[in-house]
Amino acid sequence: MKIGYIQMEPAFLDREANLDHAAEMLEKAKDADIIVLPELFNTGYNFQGKKEVNALAEDAETGVTSTLLQEIAKENDQYIAAGYAERIGDKIYNSQLLVGPGGFINSYQKVHLFCNEKKFFEPGKSIGVIDLGEARVGQMVCFDWFFPECMRTLMLKGADIILHSANLVLPYCPNSMVTRCLENRVFAVTCNRIGEEHGLGFIGMSQITATDGGIMHRAPESSEETWIEEVNPLLARNKDMNELNNIIRDRAVGAYDLR
Ligand code: ACM
């Protein structure tokens, strides 16, 4: 199957422009079975106050962003994962939407909030895996990568491919995904953004990483890019490293007891 990302530069607080731009870029990604957009792709990231994010937060199923992405997913017969600000009641989450040819599938609320995000968003409470038929996917948003437990849990729950929407500002993630994928034997699509907002620069370098830690492709640091790779998700179901080591069976769970 074909998995890919759209590394783009969102315009801060200009949702209409961002939706138009993403729709344009998705036109060139029709071939992908699963395509990932950045964290908060439709709003920008570096909010200066809660009012800004409050004005743009949306319902997961009926919001303008979800409605548009559902239409495109249906038209392109593909799955789309994209970061957005989600409103549930009076709470706002930094979430990743997952839609497909049949409409809305899931909204994952980012569990590990980074820095000022804690001023604007509620943290999510759970992570999970969704079976799309051809592949089982795990959802992740940016700083979640920093906590090895996150990808480990998704792997143990059966994920083949991690859909990782990001707004990376620190330089470590692209190289670290090599280890995360290797130690879990899963694929990952890390979709980052480029540009700068209120003095905060984003590092680009979106990446598709293979189950052996191989970097299938890494994007440039400062230009937009749509990229698609062909993968066999079933490779992620083989957790044998050699005839004697299996990365699930060999975990010494008793030895990790903290008492
Ligand atoms: C981040 O989690 N957006 C750094």
PDB file of C-alpha atoms and ligand atoms in Angstrom:
ATOM      1  CA  MET A   1       0.000   0.000   0.000  1.00  0.00           C
ATOM      2  CA  LYS A   2       1.015   3.615  -0.483  1.00  0.00           C
ATOM      3  CA  ILE A   3       1.578   5.877   2.516  1.00  0.00           C
ATOM      4  CA  GLY A   4       2.674   9.484   2.439  1.00  0.00           C
ATOM      5  CA  TYR A   5       2.744  12.958   3.897  1.00  0.00           C
ATOM      6  CA  ILE A   6       2.085  16.544   2.968  1.00  0.00           C
ATOM      7  CA  GLN A   7       4.712  18.808   4.496  1.00  0.00           C
ATOM      8  CA  MET A   8       3.234  22.286   4.274  1.00  0.00           C
ATOM      9  CA  GLU A   9       3.462  25.806   5.680  1.00  0.00           C
ATOM     10  CA  PRO A  10       0.176  26.744   7.360  1.00  0.00           C
ATOM     11  CA  ALA A  11      -0.823  30.418   7.480  1.00  0.00           C
ATOM     12  CA  PHE A  12      -1.302  31.407  11.138  1.00  0.00           C
ATOM     13  CA  LEU A  13      -5.003  31.594  12.106  1.00  0.00           C
ATOM     14  CA  ASP A  14      -6.141  31.581   8.459  1.00  0.00           C
ATOM     15  CA  ARG A  15      -8.219  28.423   8.306  1.00  0.00           C
ATOM     16  CA  GLU A  16      -9.772  29.124   4.935  1.00  0.00           C
ATOM     17  CA  ALA A  17      -6.397  29.603   3.270  1.00  0.00           C
ATOM     18  CA  ASN A  18      -5.029  26.486   4.959  1.00  0.00           C
ATOM     19  CA  LEU A  19      -7.943  24.322   3.874  1.00  0.00           C
ATOM     20  CA  ASP A  20      -7.619  25.592   0.288  1.00  0.00           C
ATOM     21  CA  HIS A  21      -3.884  24.982   0.314  1.00  0.00           C
ATOM     22  CA  ALA A  22      -4.166  21.500   1.806  1.00  0.00           C
ATOM     23  CA  ALA A  23      -6.910  20.588  -0.692  1.00  0.00           C
ATOM     24  CA  GLU A  24      -4.612  21.726  -3.524  1.00  0.00           C
ATOM     25  CA  MET A  25      -1.738  19.628  -2.187  1.00  0.00           C
ATOM     26  CA  LEU A  26      -4.037  16.626  -1.655  1.00  0.00           C
ATOM     27  CA  GLU A  27      -4.850  16.809  -5.391  1.00  0.00           C
ATOM     28  CA  LYS A  28      -1.260  15.645  -5.969  1.00  0.00           C
ATOM     29  CA  ALA A  29      -1.529  12.865  -3.387  1.00  0.00           C
ATOM     30  CA  LYS A  30      -4.491  11.002  -4.859  1.00  0.00           C
ATOM     31  CA  ASP A  31      -2.331   7.907  -5.293  1.00  0.00           C
ATOM     32  CA  ALA A  32      -1.765   7.495  -1.568  1.00  0.00           C
ATOM     33  CA  ASP A  33      -3.858   4.998   0.377  1.00  0.00           C
ATOM     34  CA  ILE A  34      -3.038   6.832   3.606  1.00  0.00           C
ATOM     35  CA  ILE A  35      -1.845  10.432   3.675  1.00  0.00           C
ATOM     36  CA  VAL A  36      -0.800  12.392   6.769  1.00  0.00           C
ATOM     37  CA  LEU A  37      -0.992  16.171   7.290  1.00  0.00           C
ATOM     38  CA  PRO A  38       0.821  18.137  10.035  1.00  0.00           C
ATOM     39  CA  GLU A  39      -0.335  18.863  13.575  1.00  0.00           C
ATOM     40  CA  LEU A  40      -2.752  21.855  13.624  1.00  0.00           C
ATOM     41  CA  PHE A  41      -2.391  22.130   9.837  1.00  0.00           C
ATOM     42  CA  ASN A  42      -5.529  24.274   9.517  1.00  0.00           C
ATOM     43  CA  THR A  43      -4.840  26.874  12.233  1.00  0.00           C
ATOM     44  CA  GLY A  44      -1.104  27.198  12.800  1.00  0.00           C
ATOM     45  CA  TYR A  45       0.529  26.409  16.124  1.00  0.00           C
ATOM     46  CA  ASN A  46       1.962  29.231  18.189  1.00  0.00           C
ATOM     47  CA  PHE A  47      -1.195  30.651  19.778  1.00  0.00           C
ATOM     48  CA  GLN A  48      -0.728  33.802  21.820  1.00  0.00           C
ATOM     49  CA  GLY A  49      -3.907  33.385  23.827  1.00  0.00           C
ATOM     50  CA  LYS A  50      -6.766  30.964  24.392  1.00  0.00           C
ATOM     51  CA  LYS A  51      -9.150  33.190  22.407  1.00  0.00           C
ATOM     52  CA  GLU A  52      -7.254  32.439  19.195  1.00  0.00           C
ATOM     53  CA  VAL A  53      -7.558  28.679  19.481  1.00  0.00           C
ATOM     54  CA  ASN A  54     -11.058  28.877  20.923  1.00  0.00           C
ATOM     55  CA  ALA A  55     -12.262  30.670  17.787  1.00  0.00           C
ATOM     56  CA  LEU A  56     -10.957  27.882  15.534  1.00  0.00           C
ATOM     57  CA  ALA A  57     -11.646  24.705  17.519  1.00  0.00           C
ATOM     58  CA  GLU A  58     -14.057  22.338  15.786  1.00  0.00           C
ATOM     59  CA  ASP A  59     -16.223  19.307  16.211  1.00  0.00           C
ATOM     60  CA  ALA A  60     -14.519  16.102  15.049  1.00  0.00           C
ATOM     61  CA  GLU A  61     -17.324  14.957  12.797  1.00  0.00           C
ATOM     62  CA  THR A  62     -19.214  18.070  11.714  1.00  0.00           C
ATOM     63  CA  GLY A  63     -16.546  20.822  11.725  1.00  0.00           C
ATOM     64  CA  VAL A  64     -15.582  22.511   8.445  1.00  0.00           C
ATOM     65  CA  THR A  65     -12.181  20.815   8.431  1.00  0.00           C
ATOM     66  CA  SER A  66     -13.584  17.356   9.031  1.00  0.00           C
ATOM     67  CA  THR A  67     -16.336  17.894   6.454  1.00  0.00           C
ATOM     68  CA  LEU A  68     -13.832  18.925   3.775  1.00  0.00           C
ATOM     69  CA  LEU A  69     -11.381  16.106   4.548  1.00  0.00           C
ATOM     70  CA  GLN A  70     -14.211  13.551   4.519  1.00  0.00           C
ATOM     71  CA  GLU A  71     -15.231  14.785   1.050  1.00  0.00           C
ATOM     72  CA  ILE A  72     -11.662  14.553  -0.255  1.00  0.00           C
ATOM     73  CA  ALA A  73     -11.099  11.112   1.309  1.00  0.00           C
ATOM     74  CA  LYS A  74     -14.245   9.848  -0.395  1.00  0.00           C
ATOM     75  CA  GLU A  75     -13.339  11.407  -3.739  1.00  0.00           C
ATOM     76  CA  ASN A  76      -9.733  10.098  -3.602  1.00  0.00           C
ATOM     77  CA  ASP A  77     -10.719   6.758  -2.033  1.00  0.00           C
ATOM     78  CA  GLN A  78      -8.054   7.164   0.649  1.00  0.00           C
ATOM     79  CA  TYR A  79      -7.505   7.691   4.366  1.00  0.00           C
ATOM     80  CA  ILE A  80      -6.419  11.108   5.643  1.00  0.00           C
ATOM     81  CA  ALA A  81      -4.923  11.831   9.083  1.00  0.00           C
ATOM     82  CA  ALA A  82      -4.649  15.510  10.010  1.00  0.00           C
ATOM     83  CA  GLY A  83      -3.985  17.613  13.100  1.00  0.00           C
ATOM     84  CA  TYR A  84      -6.585  20.165  14.246  1.00  0.00           C
ATOM     85  CA  ALA A  85      -7.960  21.819  17.381  1.00  0.00           C
ATOM     86  CA  GLU A  86     -10.909  19.743  18.586  1.00  0.00           C
ATOM     87  CA  ARG A  87     -13.772  21.037  20.691  1.00  0.00           C
ATOM     88  CA  ILE A  88     -15.576  18.645  23.017  1.00  0.00           C
ATOM     89  CA  GLY A  89     -18.053  20.532  25.198  1.00  0.00           C
ATOM     90  CA  ASP A  90     -16.090  23.375  26.827  1.00  0.00           C
ATOM     91  CA  LYS A  91     -12.726  21.626  26.396  1.00  0.00           C
ATOM     92  CA  ILE A  92     -10.220  21.967  23.550  1.00  0.00           C
ATOM     93  CA  TYR A  93      -7.787  19.244  22.492  1.00  0.00           C
ATOM     94  CA  ASN A  94      -4.797  19.120  20.157  1.00  0.00           C
ATOM     95  CA  SER A  95      -6.112  16.230  18.074  1.00  0.00           C
ATOM     96  CA  GLN A  96      -5.513  14.150  14.987  1.00  0.00           C
ATOM     97  CA  LEU A  97      -8.520  13.414  12.841  1.00  0.00           C
ATOM     98  CA  LEU A  98      -8.720  10.187  10.845  1.00  0.00           C
ATOM     99  CA  VAL A  99     -11.189  10.019   7.963  1.00  0.00           C
ATOM    100  CA  GLY A 100     -11.627   7.583   5.100  1.00  0.00           C
ATOM    101  CA  PRO A 101     -13.740   6.823   2.033  1.00  0.00           C
ATOM    102  CA  GLY A 102     -16.661   6.004   4.349  1.00  0.00           C
ATOM    103  CA  GLY A 103     -16.382   9.253   6.337  1.00  0.00           C
ATOM    104  CA  PHE A 104     -15.274   9.997   9.881  1.00  0.00           C
ATOM    105  CA  ILE A 105     -13.293   7.233  11.630  1.00  0.00           C
ATOM    106  CA  ASN A 106     -11.655   8.614  14.762  1.00  0.00           C
ATOM    107  CA  SER A 107     -10.233  11.628  16.538  1.00  0.00           C
ATOM    108  CA  TYR A 108      -7.181  11.060  18.744  1.00  0.00           C
ATOM    109  CA  GLN A 109      -6.521  13.645  21.463  1.00  0.00           C
ATOM    110  CA  LYS A 110      -2.783  14.301  21.987  1.00  0.00           C
ATOM    111  CA  VAL A 111      -1.716  12.834  25.306  1.00  0.00           C
ATOM    112  CA  HIS A 112       1.705  14.492  25.773  1.00  0.00           C
ATOM    113  CA  LEU A 113       1.307  18.263  25.472  1.00  0.00           C
ATOM    114  CA  PHE A 114       4.459  20.300  24.761  1.00  0.00           C
ATOM    115  CA  CYS A 115       5.279  23.562  26.574  1.00  0.00           C
ATOM    116  CA  ASN A 116       2.678  26.340  25.954  1.00  0.00           C
ATOM    117  CA  GLU A 117       0.191  23.793  24.597  1.00  0.00           C
ATOM    118  CA  LYS A 118      -0.585  23.130  28.265  1.00  0.00           C
ATOM    119  CA  LYS A 119      -2.093  26.633  28.459  1.00  0.00           C
ATOM    120  CA  PHE A 120      -4.549  25.993  25.632  1.00  0.00           C
ATOM    121  CA  PHE A 121      -5.351  22.299  25.447  1.00  0.00           C
ATOM    122  CA  GLU A 122      -6.580  19.484  27.659  1.00  0.00           C
ATOM    123  CA  PRO A 123      -4.417  16.360  27.478  1.00  0.00           C
ATOM    124  CA  GLY A 124      -5.907  13.232  25.921  1.00  0.00           C
ATOM    125  CA  LYS A 125      -6.367  10.178  28.091  1.00  0.00           C
ATOM    126  CA  SER A 126      -5.853   7.188  25.820  1.00  0.00           C
ATOM    127  CA  ILE A 127      -4.143   5.876  22.727  1.00  0.00           C
ATOM    128  CA  GLY A 128      -5.357   3.166  20.442  1.00  0.00           C
ATOM    129  CA  VAL A 129      -5.088   1.273  17.207  1.00  0.00           C
ATOM    130  CA  ILE A 130      -7.559   1.273  14.335  1.00  0.00           C
ATOM    131  CA  ASP A 131      -7.914  -1.598  11.907  1.00  0.00           C
ATOM    132  CA  LEU A 132      -8.350  -0.193   8.409  1.00  0.00           C
ATOM    133  CA  GLY A 133      -8.381  -3.645   6.830  1.00  0.00           C
ATOM    134  CA  GLU A 134      -5.201  -3.451   4.781  1.00  0.00           C
ATOM    135  CA  ALA A 135      -3.279  -2.110   7.777  1.00  0.00           C
ATOM    136  CA  ARG A 136      -3.686  -1.370  11.466  1.00  0.00           C
ATOM    137  CA  VAL A 137      -2.763   2.205  12.293  1.00  0.00           C
ATOM    138  CA  GLY A 138      -1.747   3.946  15.498  1.00  0.00           C
ATOM    139  CA  GLN A 139      -2.301   7.688  15.878  1.00  0.00           C
ATOM    140  CA  MET A 140       0.250  10.035  17.412  1.00  0.00           C
ATOM    141  CA  VAL A 141       0.746  13.827  17.588  1.00  0.00           C
ATOM    142  CA  CYS A 142       4.208  15.413  17.702  1.00  0.00           C
ATOM    143  CA  PHE A 143       5.695  15.335  21.253  1.00  0.00           C
ATOM    144  CA  ASP A 144       4.099  11.918  21.851  1.00  0.00           C
ATOM    145  CA  TRP A 145       7.238  10.568  20.120  1.00  0.00           C
ATOM    146  CA  PHE A 146       9.383  11.682  23.085  1.00  0.00           C
ATOM    147  CA  PHE A 147       7.702   9.078  25.300  1.00  0.00           C
ATOM    148  CA  PRO A 148       8.815   5.613  24.152  1.00  0.00           C
ATOM    149  CA  GLU A 149       5.813   4.130  25.985  1.00  0.00           C
ATOM    150  CA  CYS A 150       3.522   5.699  23.400  1.00  0.00           C
ATOM    151  CA  MET A 151       4.807   3.851  20.329  1.00  0.00           C
ATOM    152  CA  ARG A 152       5.491   0.748  22.432  1.00  0.00           C
ATOM    153  CA  THR A 153       1.842   0.680  23.530  1.00  0.00           C
ATOM    154  CA  LEU A 154       0.609   1.223  19.972  1.00  0.00           C
ATOM    155  CA  MET A 155       2.849  -1.621  18.796  1.00  0.00           C
ATOM    156  CA  LEU A 156       1.648  -3.943  21.573  1.00  0.00           C
ATOM    157  CA  LYS A 157      -1.932  -3.071  20.601  1.00  0.00           C
ATOM    158  CA  GLY A 158      -1.120  -4.234  17.069  1.00  0.00           C
ATOM    159  CA  ALA A 159      -0.224  -1.115  15.059  1.00  0.00           C
ATOM    160  CA  ASP A 160       1.575  -1.680  11.742  1.00  0.00           C
ATOM    161  CA  ILE A 161       1.925   1.978  10.785  1.00  0.00           C
ATOM    162  CA  ILE A 162       2.149   5.021  13.053  1.00  0.00           C
ATOM    163  CA  LEU A 163       0.440   8.116  11.657  1.00  0.00           C
ATOM    164  CA  HIS A 164       2.373  10.962  13.275  1.00  0.00           C
ATOM    165  CA  SER A 165       1.234  14.549  12.709  1.00  0.00           C
ATOM    166  CA  ALA A 166       3.859  16.987  13.987  1.00  0.00           C
ATOM    167  CA  ASN A 167       4.910  20.606  14.423  1.00  0.00           C
ATOM    168  CA  LEU A 168       8.494  19.833  15.419  1.00  0.00           C
ATOM    169  CA  VAL A 169      10.583  22.661  16.835  1.00  0.00           C
ATOM    170  CA  LEU A 170      13.441  20.629  18.392  1.00  0.00           C
ATOM    171  CA  PRO A 171      15.892  18.824  16.096  1.00  0.00           C
ATOM    172  CA  TYR A 172      15.744  15.314  17.594  1.00  0.00           C
ATOM    173  CA  CYS A 173      12.652  13.585  16.244  1.00  0.00           C
ATOM    174  CA  PRO A 174      13.643  12.550  12.700  1.00  0.00           C
ATOM    175  CA  ASN A 175      16.738  10.636  13.878  1.00  0.00           C
ATOM    176  CA  SER A 176      14.899   9.276  16.931  1.00  0.00           C
ATOM    177  CA  MET A 177      12.161   7.769  14.775  1.00  0.00           C
ATOM    178  CA  VAL A 178      14.830   5.409  13.422  1.00  0.00           C
ATOM    179  CA  THR A 179      15.113   3.847  16.895  1.00  0.00           C
ATOM    180  CA  ARG A 180      11.390   4.049  17.665  1.00  0.00           C
ATOM    181  CA  CYS A 181      10.580   2.125  14.469  1.00  0.00           C
ATOM    182  CA  LEU A 182      13.446  -0.323  14.893  1.00  0.00           C
ATOM    183  CA  GLU A 183      12.662  -1.186  18.525  1.00  0.00           C
ATOM    184  CA  ASN A 184       8.963  -1.695  17.676  1.00  0.00           C
ATOM    185  CA  ARG A 185       9.348  -2.981  14.115  1.00  0.00           C
ATOM    186  CA  VAL A 186       6.635  -0.667  12.802  1.00  0.00           C
ATOM    187  CA  PHE A 187       6.397   1.847   9.949  1.00  0.00           C
ATOM    188  CA  ALA A 188       5.926   5.527  10.749  1.00  0.00           C
ATOM    189  CA  VAL A 189       4.892   8.539   8.729  1.00  0.00           C
ATOM    190  CA  THR A 190       6.024  11.670  10.553  1.00  0.00           C
ATOM    191  CA  CYS A 191       4.456  14.690   8.866  1.00  0.00           C
ATOM    192  CA  ASN A 192       5.955  17.971  10.001  1.00  0.00           C
ATOM    193  CA  ARG A 193       5.437  21.565   8.859  1.00  0.00           C
ATOM    194  CA  ILE A 194       7.809  24.342   7.828  1.00  0.00           C
ATOM    195  CA  GLY A 195       7.963  28.088   8.489  1.00  0.00           C
ATOM    196  CA  GLU A 196       7.973  30.310  11.552  1.00  0.00           C
ATOM    197  CA  GLU A 197       5.333  31.790  13.890  1.00  0.00           C
ATOM    198  CA  HIS A 198       6.014  34.500  16.473  1.00  0.00           C
ATOM    199  CA  GLY A 199       9.719  33.596  16.521  1.00  0.00           C
ATOM    200  CA  LEU A 200       9.179  29.826  16.723  1.00  0.00           C
ATOM    201  CA  GLY A 201      10.756  27.937  13.797  1.00  0.00           C
ATOM    202  CA  PHE A 202       9.644  24.518  12.567  1.00  0.00           C
ATOM    203  CA  ILE A 203      12.235  22.045  11.294  1.00  0.00           C
ATOM    204  CA  GLY A 204      10.554  20.355   8.308  1.00  0.00           C
ATOM    205  CA  MET A 205      12.262  16.986   7.739  1.00  0.00           C
ATOM    206  CA  SER A 206       9.065  14.968   7.597  1.00  0.00           C
ATOM    207  CA  GLN A 207       9.990  11.335   7.312  1.00  0.00           C
ATOM    208  CA  ILE A 208       8.775   7.891   6.352  1.00  0.00           C
ATOM    209  CA  THR A 209      10.593   5.284   8.445  1.00  0.00           C
ATOM    210  CA  ALA A 210      10.594   1.517   7.846  1.00  0.00           C
ATOM    211  CA  THR A 211      10.301  -1.388  10.286  1.00  0.00           C
ATOM    212  CA  ASP A 212      14.088  -1.907  10.232  1.00  0.00           C
ATOM    213  CA  GLY A 213      14.693   1.746  11.092  1.00  0.00           C
ATOM    214  CA  GLY A 214      15.568   2.611   7.504  1.00  0.00           C
ATOM    215  CA  ILE A 215      14.749   6.153   6.435  1.00  0.00           C
ATOM    216  CA  MET A 216      12.687   5.596   3.289  1.00  0.00           C
ATOM    217  CA  HIS A 217      12.507   9.327   2.677  1.00  0.00           C
ATOM    218  CA  ARG A 218      13.180  12.556   4.574  1.00  0.00           C
ATOM    219  CA  ALA A 219      11.797  15.928   3.445  1.00  0.00           C
ATOM    220  CA  PRO A 220      13.815  19.135   3.151  1.00  0.00           C
ATOM    221  CA  GLU A 221      13.990  21.531   6.130  1.00  0.00           C
ATOM    222  CA  SER A 222      12.332  24.543   4.583  1.00  0.00           C
ATOM    223  CA  SER A 223      10.244  23.693   1.564  1.00  0.00           C
ATOM    224  CA  GLU A 224       6.856  22.109   1.132  1.00  0.00           C
ATOM    225  CA  GLU A 225       6.745  18.557  -0.155  1.00  0.00           C
ATOM    226  CA  THR A 226       4.261  15.804  -0.902  1.00  0.00           C
ATOM    227  CA  TRP A 227       5.826  12.356  -0.709  1.00  0.00           C
ATOM    228  CA  ILE A 228       4.478   8.828  -1.076  1.00  0.00           C
ATOM    229  CA  GLU A 229       6.203   5.467  -0.469  1.00  0.00           C
ATOM    230  CA  GLU A 230       5.043   1.920  -1.184  1.00  0.00           C
ATOM    231  CA  VAL A 231       5.157  -0.334   1.892  1.00  0.00           C
ATOM    232  CA  ASN A 232       4.003  -3.794   2.887  1.00  0.00           C
ATOM    233  CA  PRO A 233       2.302  -3.299   6.275  1.00  0.00           C
ATOM    234  CA  LEU A 234       2.439  -7.048   6.957  1.00  0.00           C
ATOM    235  CA  LEU A 235       6.214  -6.718   7.488  1.00  0.00           C
ATOM    236  CA  ALA A 236       5.343  -5.009  10.784  1.00  0.00           C
ATOM    237  CA  ARG A 237       3.636  -8.176  12.025  1.00  0.00           C
ATOM    238  CA  ASN A 238       6.911 -10.114  12.056  1.00  0.00           C
ATOM    239  CA  LYS A 239       8.548  -9.292  15.397  1.00  0.00           C
ATOM    240  CA  ASP A 240      11.371 -11.840  15.042  1.00  0.00           C
ATOM    241  CA  MET A 241      14.846 -10.269  14.969  1.00  0.00           C
ATOM    242  CA  ASN A 242      16.492 -13.619  14.290  1.00  0.00           C
ATOM    243  CA  GLU A 243      15.609 -17.249  15.005  1.00  0.00           C
ATOM    244  CA  LEU A 244      16.128 -16.770  18.755  1.00  0.00           C
ATOM    245  CA  ASN A 245      14.932 -13.217  19.431  1.00  0.00           C
ATOM    246  CA  ASN A 246      11.401 -11.885  19.211  1.00  0.00           C
ATOM    247  CA  ILE A 247      10.882  -8.319  20.416  1.00  0.00           C
ATOM    248  CA  ILE A 248       7.562  -9.057  22.094  1.00  0.00           C
ATOM    249  CA  ARG A 249       8.340 -12.456  23.632  1.00  0.00           C
ATOM    250  CA  ASP A 250      11.785 -11.334  24.847  1.00  0.00           C
ATOM    251  CA  ARG A 251      10.510  -8.443  26.909  1.00  0.00           C
ATOM    252  CA  ALA A 252      11.419  -9.248  30.537  1.00  0.00           C
ATOM    253  CA  VAL A 253       8.318  -7.665  32.021  1.00  0.00           C
ATOM    254  CA  GLY A 254       9.025  -8.961  35.548  1.00  0.00           C
ATOM    255  CA  ALA A 255      12.486  -7.399  35.502  1.00  0.00           C
ATOM    256  CA  TYR A 256      10.982  -3.962  34.807  1.00  0.00           C
ATOM    257  CA  ASP A 257       9.027  -3.934  38.069  1.00  0.00           C
ATOM    258  CA  LEU A 258       9.804  -0.599  39.773  1.00  0.00           C
ATOM    259  CA  ARG A 259       9.317  -1.807  43.334  1.00  0.00           C
TER     260      ARG A 259
HETATM  261  C1  ACM B   1       5.180  19.648  19.599  1.00  0.00           C
HETATM  262  O1  ACM B   1       4.742  18.705  20.283  1.00  0.00           O
HETATM  263  N1  ACM B   1       4.425  20.263  18.718  1.00  0.00           N
HETATM  264  C2  ACM B   1       6.568  20.090  19.748  1.00  0.00           C
END
